[in-house]
Structures are given as structure tokens and as C-alpha cells.
Amino acid sequence: YHHTFFEMLGNWSFDDYFKAETIDWAWQLLTDVYGIDPDKLWATVFEGDESDNSEPDHEAATLWSKLTSLPKERILFCGKKDNFWEMGATGPCGPCSEIHIDLGPDRCDMKHIKGHKCAVNAGCARYIELWNLVFIQFNRLQDGTLEKLPANYVDTGAGLERFAAVLQNKKSNYDTDLFMPIINTVSEMSGRKYTSNLDSKTDSAFRVIADHIRTISFSIADGVTPSNEGRGYVIRRILRRAARFGRVLDMHEPFMHKLLPVLVDTMGEAFPEIADRSEFVSTVIEAEEASFGRTLDRGLEIFASAATEAEKSKDKIITGENAFKLYDTFGFPLDLTGLMARERNLDVDNTAFDELMEAQRARARSAQKTASLAMSLSGVSLPETDDSAKFESDTITTKIVGWIGDGTFEQKGTLK
Ligand SMILES: [Zn+2]
């Protein structure tokens, strides 16, 4: 269910409405407007925390009872981890109230775990969080204590992809109309079928590509282009990972850029910038795919033999040398090598990789130094050196005509 790009829905109040309206409206939207069966919904509120003397949010619990048809047993008091929002160590913060939905016992994916009992916040897929209502009413001071803010604020958040899956009665966000048009296009291009199976390697390639094309396209449209540094490298890594998953579907030519039309179809109305800049985005993606594509297939062969070697080794680890070679010669970001390693139950020696990376940086720095030494001799005219003596004798007496001091050529002074 993890996405590299998602759409967050929400509503905010700055010193205007507070808990009562937020709870009432969230309930109305889910049950009256979206038609979700109220019997499937649960609410959680903050249970308080002794360590910082914060009180349980009885106010929110009472409002859930008063304003909705939720019975008391489906209003749960939960801890700080899920039900208290903080921006940082200090500053505005406050209790949250979450709305969860029970998707039914069939949806539990932890049945095989001994002692597992399906419940809100128990970690299985039967209960999922739909909406988080954050009530910002405190300010945390340096010494950790809470003081009441002079005004109350509301910040709520809900993932569109998850709402879509619930409302369209799909098991996965990827099966909704947000992703299926992209997945269907990939299917047409590759001639492979998508079967909505969460354990299938081929299906997960479809999902990765459908997720990544959104991230890459929006980032490029917003001005982040693939590069070797910072946010540009994040985009490069995501794009290269998508290209590699294309190989899982037997697509060996650049294909990601061909998804732009379907992306514009599904998202262009809400985000006109993606339609306006689609030609530019497509060109950037194609160039990046083409450049990585030149080394990708050969790199995959190198990876395969590195993985076979690792499988035979005692600690099942891909050497730093192999990971570095894949990075340096074939453009495989370390996290891509790591991901492919995990698919084969192997690890990567990240420490050795980092050492090789550092050594390469040091070499680059000293190469730069040598280059700058040569630069400092430009414009200096020196007599040609007669070095024939090196073939004849072990020692020789010679005369120093000059030296490079602080980046400049010197002929006078004292040589220390
Ligand atoms: Zn369960």
C-alpha cells in the first residue's frame, strides 16, 4: 500500500470551527455522502499520557457519542503513538481522533500469526485508518510541558487512494480507477496480463511502474530533473527502479515516457500543469530511460552473477565491490541493488560500498588538485628538462628553477 506519490485530502480550521463540527462533518461525509455503512466504522480518541500529564480527550469521545450513531464500544481510547500529533520536540500539538473502517474478517492478512486478534490498530488489513482528525490545542514548551494555545486549530488528513479503494470496493489501491488506466496501458505495451495478485512478481512490476510514473512526472513538471545529487537523484533512483521493473515485464526499450498520455487523461483535469508540461516531461523521461537503458541489461547480467556468488557464500551477502561496480559502471543506485538483493533473500555489504564510494571521492578530489597544479603552470615558460641522466645514473646534481607554492609558480624565496 505504500506509494511514492499520493493525494492527501483534508480540511482546516484556523481559530474557527473545532471538534464538534469536525467530527460531525466527517461522519456526514462518510455515511450520508459516500454511503459507507455506519456499522463498519470505528473512532479512536487520545487516552491521555501520564508522562506529560495530558488528559484523555473526553471531549472528543463525548462528541462522537452525541453527534453520531457510534455505540460506546466502537469509540476507543488509544495512546500517544496513534492519537497525539506533534510537529517536533516543541511547538503546536494536540490530540487526534481517527476514523477506522472494518473491512470484514476475510481481509485479515495476519491469520497465520499466532495470537493475532483483529482489532483497530492491531496491524492487519481488516481494520484500516480512513481519516485522521487533528485538534491542535496545545503548545509544547522547551521543558516538555503543555500549555493551552490562545486559539484552536483543526488539520485533518485522508488519502484519496484509500478512500477510492474503500468506495470502489477494491482490495488494493492499485485496483481503483486512479491506477488501473495506467496499469492497463502497461499491459497493452508489454502484452502481459495484470491479475491483481499481491504476491505475484509480475503484478508487483505493474504496480511499481504505475506508482512511479506519477511521482516522476509530477516532480519533473514541478522542475526537479534527474541528476546525481539531492532531489534530482531521488527522481533518478525512482525512474531507474521503474525501468528495471519494465525488464521484469520484458520491456527492453524506453517505455515510461509513453505513459504520459494516460497519466494526463487520469490526472490532467485536477492538475493542469501535468497536461501543460507533458511534452517536456516525456522528453526528460525518455532521455533518462535511454541513457540508463544502454547499461541496464548488461548490469542485470552482472547482478545475476554477483547474486549467484552471494548465494554460495556463507553470509548471503553481495560484496561492496560488486555493488560499487554496478553503481559506478552501470548506473545502478545502491537502493536498486538492495531491492533486487532482497528479492533473492540476500543482503548488500553497504559498509564496504560506502568505503569504496569514499575512496572514489578522494580520488576525484586529488585529481582535481593535480588539475589545479597544472593550471598554476599555465603561462609559465620553462626550459625543456634534460632528463637523460635517469637512464645512466642513480644520483645527479641539479638546479631548482622554481616551485609551486600556494597554487602559484614561485622562482624566488625559500623552499621549506
Ligand atoms: Zn486480523
Coordinates of C-alpha atoms and ligand atoms in Angstrom, one line a residue:
Y1 CA 0.0 0.0 0.0
H2 CA 3.0 2.3 0.1
H3 CA 3.1 5.0 -2.5
T4 CA 5.9 7.3 -3.6
F5 CA 3.1 9.8 -4.6
F6 CA -0.3 10.2 -3.1
E7 CA -3.1 12.7 -2.9
M8 CA -4.0 14.0 0.6
L9 CA -7.5 15.2 1.3
G10 CA -8.3 17.4 4.3
N11 CA -9.9 20.3 5.9
W12 CA -8.5 23.0 8.1
S13 CA -9.7 25.5 10.7
F14 CA -7.8 28.4 12.0
D15 CA -9.5 29.6 15.1
D16 CA -12.9 28.9 13.6
Y17 CA -14.8 25.6 14.0
F18 CA -13.4 22.9 16.3
K19 CA -14.0 19.4 17.5
A20 CA -17.8 19.2 17.2
E21 CA -18.0 20.5 13.6
T22 CA -15.0 18.4 12.5
I23 CA -16.5 15.2 13.9
D24 CA -20.0 15.9 12.7
W25 CA -18.9 16.8 9.1
A26 CA -16.5 13.8 8.8
W27 CA -19.3 11.5 9.9
Q28 CA -21.8 13.1 7.5
L29 CA -19.4 12.9 4.5
L30 CA -18.5 9.2 5.1
T31 CA -22.0 7.9 5.9
D32 CA -24.5 10.3 4.1
V33 CA -22.5 11.4 1.1
Y34 CA -20.2 8.5 0.5
G35 CA -22.8 6.0 1.8
I36 CA -20.4 3.9 3.9
D37 CA -22.3 1.6 6.3
P38 CA -22.0 3.3 9.7
D39 CA -21.9 -0.2 11.4
K40 CA -18.4 -0.7 9.9
L41 CA -16.9 2.5 11.3
W42 CA -14.9 2.9 14.5
A43 CA -13.5 6.0 16.1
T44 CA -10.4 6.4 18.3
V45 CA -9.6 9.3 20.7
F46 CA -6.5 10.1 22.8
E47 CA -6.3 8.2 26.1
G48 CA -4.0 10.8 27.8
D49 CA -0.4 10.3 28.8
E50 CA 0.9 10.3 32.4
S51 CA 4.5 11.1 31.3
D52 CA 3.4 14.6 30.3
N53 CA 0.3 15.0 32.4
S54 CA -2.0 15.2 29.4
E55 CA -5.6 14.3 30.0
P56 CA -7.7 11.8 28.0
D57 CA -9.7 13.6 25.2
H58 CA -13.2 13.0 26.9
E59 CA -14.5 16.0 24.9
A60 CA -14.0 14.2 21.6
A61 CA -15.3 10.9 22.9
T62 CA -18.5 12.6 24.2
L63 CA -19.0 14.3 20.9
W64 CA -18.7 11.0 19.0
S65 CA -21.5 9.6 21.2
K66 CA -23.6 12.7 21.0
L67 CA -23.3 13.5 17.3
T68 CA -23.1 10.1 15.6
S69 CA -24.8 6.7 15.9
L70 CA -21.5 5.1 17.0
P71 CA -22.0 2.9 20.1
K72 CA -19.6 3.4 23.1
E73 CA -17.8 0.2 22.4
R74 CA -16.7 1.4 19.0
I75 CA -15.2 4.6 20.4
L76 CA -11.7 3.6 21.7
F77 CA -9.2 5.4 23.8
C78 CA -5.7 4.9 22.3
G79 CA -2.2 6.0 23.1
K80 CA 0.2 8.8 22.0
K81 CA 1.7 6.9 19.1
D82 CA -1.6 6.9 17.1
N83 CA -3.6 9.6 18.7
F84 CA -1.3 12.6 19.5
W85 CA 0.2 14.8 16.8
E86 CA 3.3 16.8 17.3
M87 CA 5.2 18.9 14.8
G88 CA 8.5 18.5 16.6
A89 CA 10.0 18.5 20.1
T90 CA 8.4 21.8 20.8
G91 CA 5.6 23.8 19.3
P92 CA 1.9 23.4 18.4
C93 CA 0.4 19.9 19.0
G94 CA -2.7 18.1 20.2
P95 CA -4.8 15.0 20.3
C96 CA -6.1 13.2 17.2
S97 CA -9.3 11.3 16.6
E98 CA -9.1 8.7 13.9
I99 CA -11.8 7.0 11.9
H100 CA -11.2 3.4 11.0
I101 CA -13.2 1.0 8.9
D102 CA -13.7 -2.7 9.4
L103 CA -13.5 -4.4 6.0
G104 CA -14.5 -7.8 7.4
P105 CA -12.7 -10.9 8.7
D106 CA -11.8 -12.0 5.1
R107 CA -9.4 -9.1 4.8
C108 CA -7.2 -10.1 7.7
D109 CA -3.7 -10.8 6.4
M110 CA -2.3 -11.9 9.8
K111 CA -4.3 -15.0 10.4
H112 CA -1.2 -17.1 10.2
I113 CA 0.4 -15.2 13.1
K114 CA -0.1 -16.9 16.4
G115 CA -2.1 -14.9 19.0
H116 CA -3.2 -12.3 16.4
K117 CA -6.6 -10.8 17.1
C118 CA -8.1 -8.5 14.6
A119 CA -8.7 -5.0 16.1
V120 CA -8.3 -1.3 15.4
N121 CA -4.5 -0.5 15.4
A122 CA -3.6 -4.3 15.6
G123 CA -1.8 -4.0 12.3
C124 CA -3.8 -6.3 10.0
A125 CA -5.5 -5.3 6.8
R126 CA -9.0 -5.9 8.2
Y127 CA -9.2 -2.5 10.0
I128 CA -7.8 0.4 8.1
E129 CA -7.5 4.1 9.1
L130 CA -9.6 6.3 6.9
W131 CA -9.2 9.7 8.3
N132 CA -7.2 11.5 10.9
L133 CA -8.7 14.5 12.7
V134 CA -6.0 16.5 14.4
F135 CA -7.1 19.0 17.1
I136 CA -4.2 21.4 17.7
Q137 CA -4.9 23.0 21.1
F138 CA -1.6 22.9 22.9
N139 CA 1.9 24.3 22.7
R140 CA 4.8 22.2 23.9
L141 CA 7.4 24.3 25.8
Q142 CA 11.2 23.6 26.0
D143 CA 10.8 21.8 29.3
G144 CA 8.2 19.4 27.8
T145 CA 5.1 20.8 29.5
L146 CA 2.0 21.6 27.5
E147 CA 0.2 25.0 27.6
K148 CA -3.1 25.8 26.0
L149 CA -2.9 27.7 22.7
P150 CA -4.7 31.0 22.7
A151 CA -6.8 29.6 19.7
N152 CA -7.8 26.2 18.5
Y153 CA -6.9 24.7 15.1
V154 CA -8.0 21.7 13.1
D155 CA -6.0 19.8 10.5
T156 CA -7.4 16.6 9.0
G157 CA -5.9 14.2 6.5
A158 CA -7.2 11.3 4.4
G159 CA -5.6 9.5 1.5
L160 CA -7.6 9.8 -1.7
E161 CA -6.2 6.4 -2.9
R162 CA -7.5 4.6 0.2
F163 CA -10.9 6.3 0.0
A164 CA -11.2 5.2 -3.6
A165 CA -10.3 1.6 -2.7
V166 CA -13.0 1.5 0.0
L167 CA -15.7 3.2 -2.1
Q168 CA -14.9 1.1 -5.2
N169 CA -14.8 -2.0 -3.0
K170 CA -11.3 -2.9 -4.1
K171 CA -8.7 -4.9 -2.1
S172 CA -5.8 -2.7 -3.2
N173 CA -5.5 1.0 -4.0
Y174 CA -4.0 -0.2 -7.3
D175 CA -7.2 -1.7 -8.4
T176 CA -9.0 1.6 -8.4
D177 CA -9.6 3.9 -11.3
L178 CA -6.7 6.0 -10.1
F179 CA -4.2 3.4 -11.2
M180 CA -6.0 0.9 -13.5
P181 CA -5.9 3.0 -16.6
I182 CA -2.1 3.2 -16.2
I183 CA -1.8 -0.5 -15.4
N184 CA -3.9 -1.4 -18.5
T185 CA -1.7 0.7 -20.7
V186 CA 1.4 -1.1 -19.4
S187 CA -0.4 -4.3 -20.1
E188 CA -1.1 -3.3 -23.7
M189 CA 2.5 -2.3 -24.1
S190 CA 4.1 -5.4 -22.6
G191 CA 1.5 -7.9 -23.7
R192 CA 1.4 -9.2 -20.1
K193 CA -1.8 -9.5 -18.0
Y194 CA -2.3 -7.9 -14.6
T195 CA -4.1 -10.2 -12.2
S196 CA -4.4 -8.1 -9.0
N197 CA -2.4 -10.6 -7.1
L198 CA -0.4 -9.0 -4.2
D199 CA 2.1 -11.9 -4.2
S200 CA 2.8 -12.0 -7.9
K201 CA 6.2 -10.7 -9.0
T202 CA 4.8 -9.7 -12.4
D203 CA 1.9 -7.9 -10.8
S204 CA 4.1 -6.0 -8.5
A205 CA 6.1 -4.8 -11.5
F206 CA 2.9 -3.3 -12.9
R207 CA 2.2 -1.6 -9.5
V208 CA 5.7 -0.2 -9.2
I209 CA 5.5 1.3 -12.7
A210 CA 2.0 2.8 -12.1
D211 CA 3.1 4.4 -8.8
H212 CA 6.5 5.6 -10.1
I213 CA 5.3 7.3 -13.3
R214 CA 3.1 9.6 -11.1
T215 CA 6.0 10.6 -8.8
I216 CA 8.4 11.1 -11.7
S217 CA 6.1 13.1 -13.9
F218 CA 4.8 15.4 -11.2
S219 CA 8.4 16.1 -9.9
I220 CA 9.7 16.9 -13.4
A221 CA 6.6 19.1 -14.1
D222 CA 7.5 20.9 -10.9
G223 CA 11.1 21.4 -12.1
V224 CA 13.0 18.6 -10.5
T225 CA 15.0 16.8 -13.2
P226 CA 17.0 13.6 -12.8
S227 CA 20.6 14.3 -11.7
N228 CA 23.3 12.9 -9.5
E229 CA 22.6 15.0 -6.5
G230 CA 19.9 15.8 -3.9
R231 CA 16.3 15.7 -5.0
G232 CA 17.4 15.1 -8.6
Y233 CA 19.0 11.8 -7.5
V234 CA 15.8 10.8 -5.8
I235 CA 14.0 11.1 -9.1
R236 CA 16.8 9.3 -10.9
R237 CA 16.6 6.4 -8.5
I238 CA 12.8 6.1 -8.8
L239 CA 13.0 6.2 -12.6
R240 CA 15.8 3.6 -12.8
R241 CA 13.9 1.4 -10.4
A242 CA 10.8 1.7 -12.7
A243 CA 12.9 0.9 -15.8
R244 CA 14.3 -2.2 -14.2
F245 CA 10.7 -3.4 -13.3
G246 CA 10.0 -2.9 -17.0
R247 CA 12.5 -5.6 -17.7
V248 CA 10.5 -7.9 -15.4
L249 CA 7.7 -7.4 -18.0
D250 CA 10.2 -7.9 -20.8
M251 CA 10.1 -4.3 -21.9
H252 CA 13.7 -3.6 -23.1
E253 CA 13.1 -0.2 -24.8
P254 CA 12.2 3.1 -23.1
F255 CA 8.5 2.9 -22.2
M256 CA 7.8 5.1 -19.2
H257 CA 7.5 8.3 -21.3
K258 CA 4.8 6.6 -23.3
L259 CA 2.6 6.6 -20.2
L260 CA 2.3 10.4 -20.2
P261 CA -1.0 10.5 -22.3
V262 CA -2.8 8.1 -19.9
L263 CA -1.5 10.0 -16.9
V264 CA -2.7 13.2 -18.4
D265 CA -6.1 11.5 -19.0
T266 CA -6.5 10.4 -15.4
M267 CA -5.0 13.4 -13.6
G268 CA -4.8 16.3 -16.1
E269 CA -8.1 17.8 -15.1
A270 CA -7.2 18.2 -11.4
F271 CA -3.6 19.0 -12.2
P272 CA -3.5 21.1 -15.4
E273 CA 0.3 21.5 -15.1
I274 CA 0.8 17.9 -15.9
A275 CA -1.1 18.4 -19.1
D276 CA 0.6 21.7 -19.9
R277 CA 4.1 20.3 -19.4
S278 CA 3.6 16.7 -20.6
E279 CA 5.8 17.1 -23.7
F280 CA 8.7 18.4 -21.7
V281 CA 8.2 15.7 -19.0
S282 CA 8.0 13.0 -21.7
T283 CA 11.3 14.2 -23.3
V284 CA 13.1 14.3 -20.0
I285 CA 11.9 10.8 -19.0
E286 CA 12.8 9.3 -22.4
A287 CA 16.3 10.7 -22.4
E288 CA 16.9 9.3 -18.9
E289 CA 15.4 5.9 -19.8
A290 CA 17.6 5.8 -22.9
S291 CA 20.8 6.6 -21.1
F292 CA 20.2 4.0 -18.3
G293 CA 18.8 1.5 -20.8
R294 CA 22.2 1.3 -22.5
T295 CA 23.8 -0.2 -19.4
L296 CA 20.8 -1.8 -17.7
D297 CA 20.7 -5.2 -19.5
R298 CA 24.5 -5.7 -19.0
G299 CA 24.2 -4.5 -15.4
L300 CA 21.4 -7.1 -14.8
E301 CA 23.8 -9.8 -16.0
I302 CA 26.5 -8.6 -13.7
F303 CA 24.0 -8.5 -10.8
A304 CA 22.8 -12.1 -11.6
S305 CA 26.4 -13.4 -11.4
A306 CA 27.1 -11.3 -8.2
A307 CA 23.9 -12.8 -6.7
T308 CA 24.8 -16.3 -7.6
E309 CA 28.2 -15.8 -6.0
A310 CA 26.5 -14.4 -2.9
E311 CA 24.1 -17.3 -2.6
K312 CA 27.1 -19.6 -2.4
S313 CA 28.8 -17.5 0.2
K314 CA 28.3 -18.2 3.9
D315 CA 26.6 -14.9 4.9
K316 CA 24.5 -14.5 1.7
I317 CA 25.8 -11.0 1.0
I318 CA 26.5 -9.2 -2.2
T319 CA 30.0 -7.7 -1.9
G320 CA 30.6 -4.0 -1.7
E321 CA 32.9 -4.4 -4.8
N322 CA 30.0 -5.8 -6.8
A323 CA 27.5 -3.2 -5.6
F324 CA 30.0 -0.5 -6.3
K325 CA 30.8 -1.8 -9.8
L326 CA 27.0 -1.8 -10.5
Y327 CA 26.8 1.7 -9.3
D328 CA 29.9 3.2 -10.9
T329 CA 29.9 1.4 -14.3
F330 CA 26.2 0.5 -14.8
G331 CA 24.4 3.4 -13.0
F332 CA 22.6 1.1 -10.5
P333 CA 21.6 3.2 -7.5
L334 CA 22.5 1.3 -4.3
D335 CA 18.9 1.1 -3.2
L336 CA 18.1 -0.6 -6.6
T337 CA 20.8 -3.2 -6.0
G338 CA 19.4 -3.6 -2.4
L339 CA 15.9 -4.2 -3.7
M340 CA 17.0 -6.8 -6.2
A341 CA 19.1 -8.4 -3.5
R342 CA 16.1 -8.7 -1.1
E343 CA 14.0 -10.3 -3.9
R344 CA 16.6 -13.1 -3.7
N345 CA 16.8 -13.1 0.1
L346 CA 20.3 -11.6 0.0
D347 CA 21.9 -8.6 1.7
V348 CA 24.3 -6.0 0.3
D349 CA 27.6 -5.0 2.1
N350 CA 26.7 -1.3 2.4
T351 CA 29.7 -0.5 4.6
A352 CA 32.1 -1.8 2.0
F353 CA 30.2 0.1 -0.6
D354 CA 30.4 3.3 1.4
E355 CA 34.2 2.9 1.7
L356 CA 34.7 2.4 -2.0
M357 CA 32.4 5.4 -2.6
E358 CA 34.6 7.5 -0.2
A359 CA 37.8 6.3 -1.8
Q360 CA 36.4 7.3 -5.2
R361 CA 35.5 10.8 -3.9
A362 CA 39.1 11.1 -2.5
R363 CA 40.5 10.2 -5.9
A364 CA 38.3 12.7 -7.6
R365 CA 39.4 15.4 -5.1
S366 CA 43.1 14.6 -5.7
A367 CA 42.6 14.5 -9.5
Q368 CA 41.1 18.0 -9.1
K369 CA 44.2 19.1 -7.2
T370 CA 46.5 17.7 -9.9
A371 CA 44.5 19.6 -12.5
S372 CA 44.8 22.8 -10.5
L373 CA 48.6 22.3 -10.2
A374 CA 48.8 22.1 -14.0
M375 CA 46.6 25.2 -14.1
S376 CA 49.1 27.1 -12.0
L377 CA 51.8 26.5 -14.5
S378 CA 49.9 27.9 -17.4
G379 CA 51.6 31.0 -18.8
V380 CA 54.9 30.0 -17.2
S381 CA 57.7 29.3 -19.7
L382 CA 60.4 26.9 -18.6
P383 CA 63.4 25.4 -20.4
E384 CA 62.9 21.9 -21.5
T385 CA 64.1 19.4 -18.9
D386 CA 67.1 17.2 -19.9
D387 CA 66.2 14.0 -18.0
S388 CA 68.5 11.7 -20.0
A389 CA 70.6 11.1 -16.8
K390 CA 67.8 8.9 -15.4
F391 CA 69.0 6.1 -17.7
E392 CA 72.6 6.4 -16.7
S393 CA 73.0 7.2 -13.1
D394 CA 71.4 6.8 -9.6
T395 CA 72.3 10.2 -8.3
I396 CA 72.5 13.5 -10.0
T397 CA 73.2 17.1 -9.1
T398 CA 70.6 19.5 -10.4
K399 CA 69.3 23.1 -10.1
I400 CA 65.8 24.1 -9.0
V401 CA 64.4 26.8 -11.3
G402 CA 61.1 27.2 -9.4
W403 CA 58.3 25.6 -7.4
I404 CA 54.6 25.7 -6.9
G405 CA 53.7 27.2 -3.6
D406 CA 50.2 28.2 -2.7
G407 CA 48.8 27.4 -6.1
T408 CA 51.3 29.8 -7.9
F409 CA 54.6 29.2 -9.5
E410 CA 57.5 30.7 -7.5
Q411 CA 61.1 31.3 -8.5
K412 CA 62.2 33.4 -5.6
G413 CA 62.1 32.9 -1.8
T414 CA 62.9 30.0 0.5
L415 CA 61.9 26.4 -0.2
K416 CA 60.9 24.8 3.1
Ligands
ZN1 ZN -6.5 -9.5 11.6

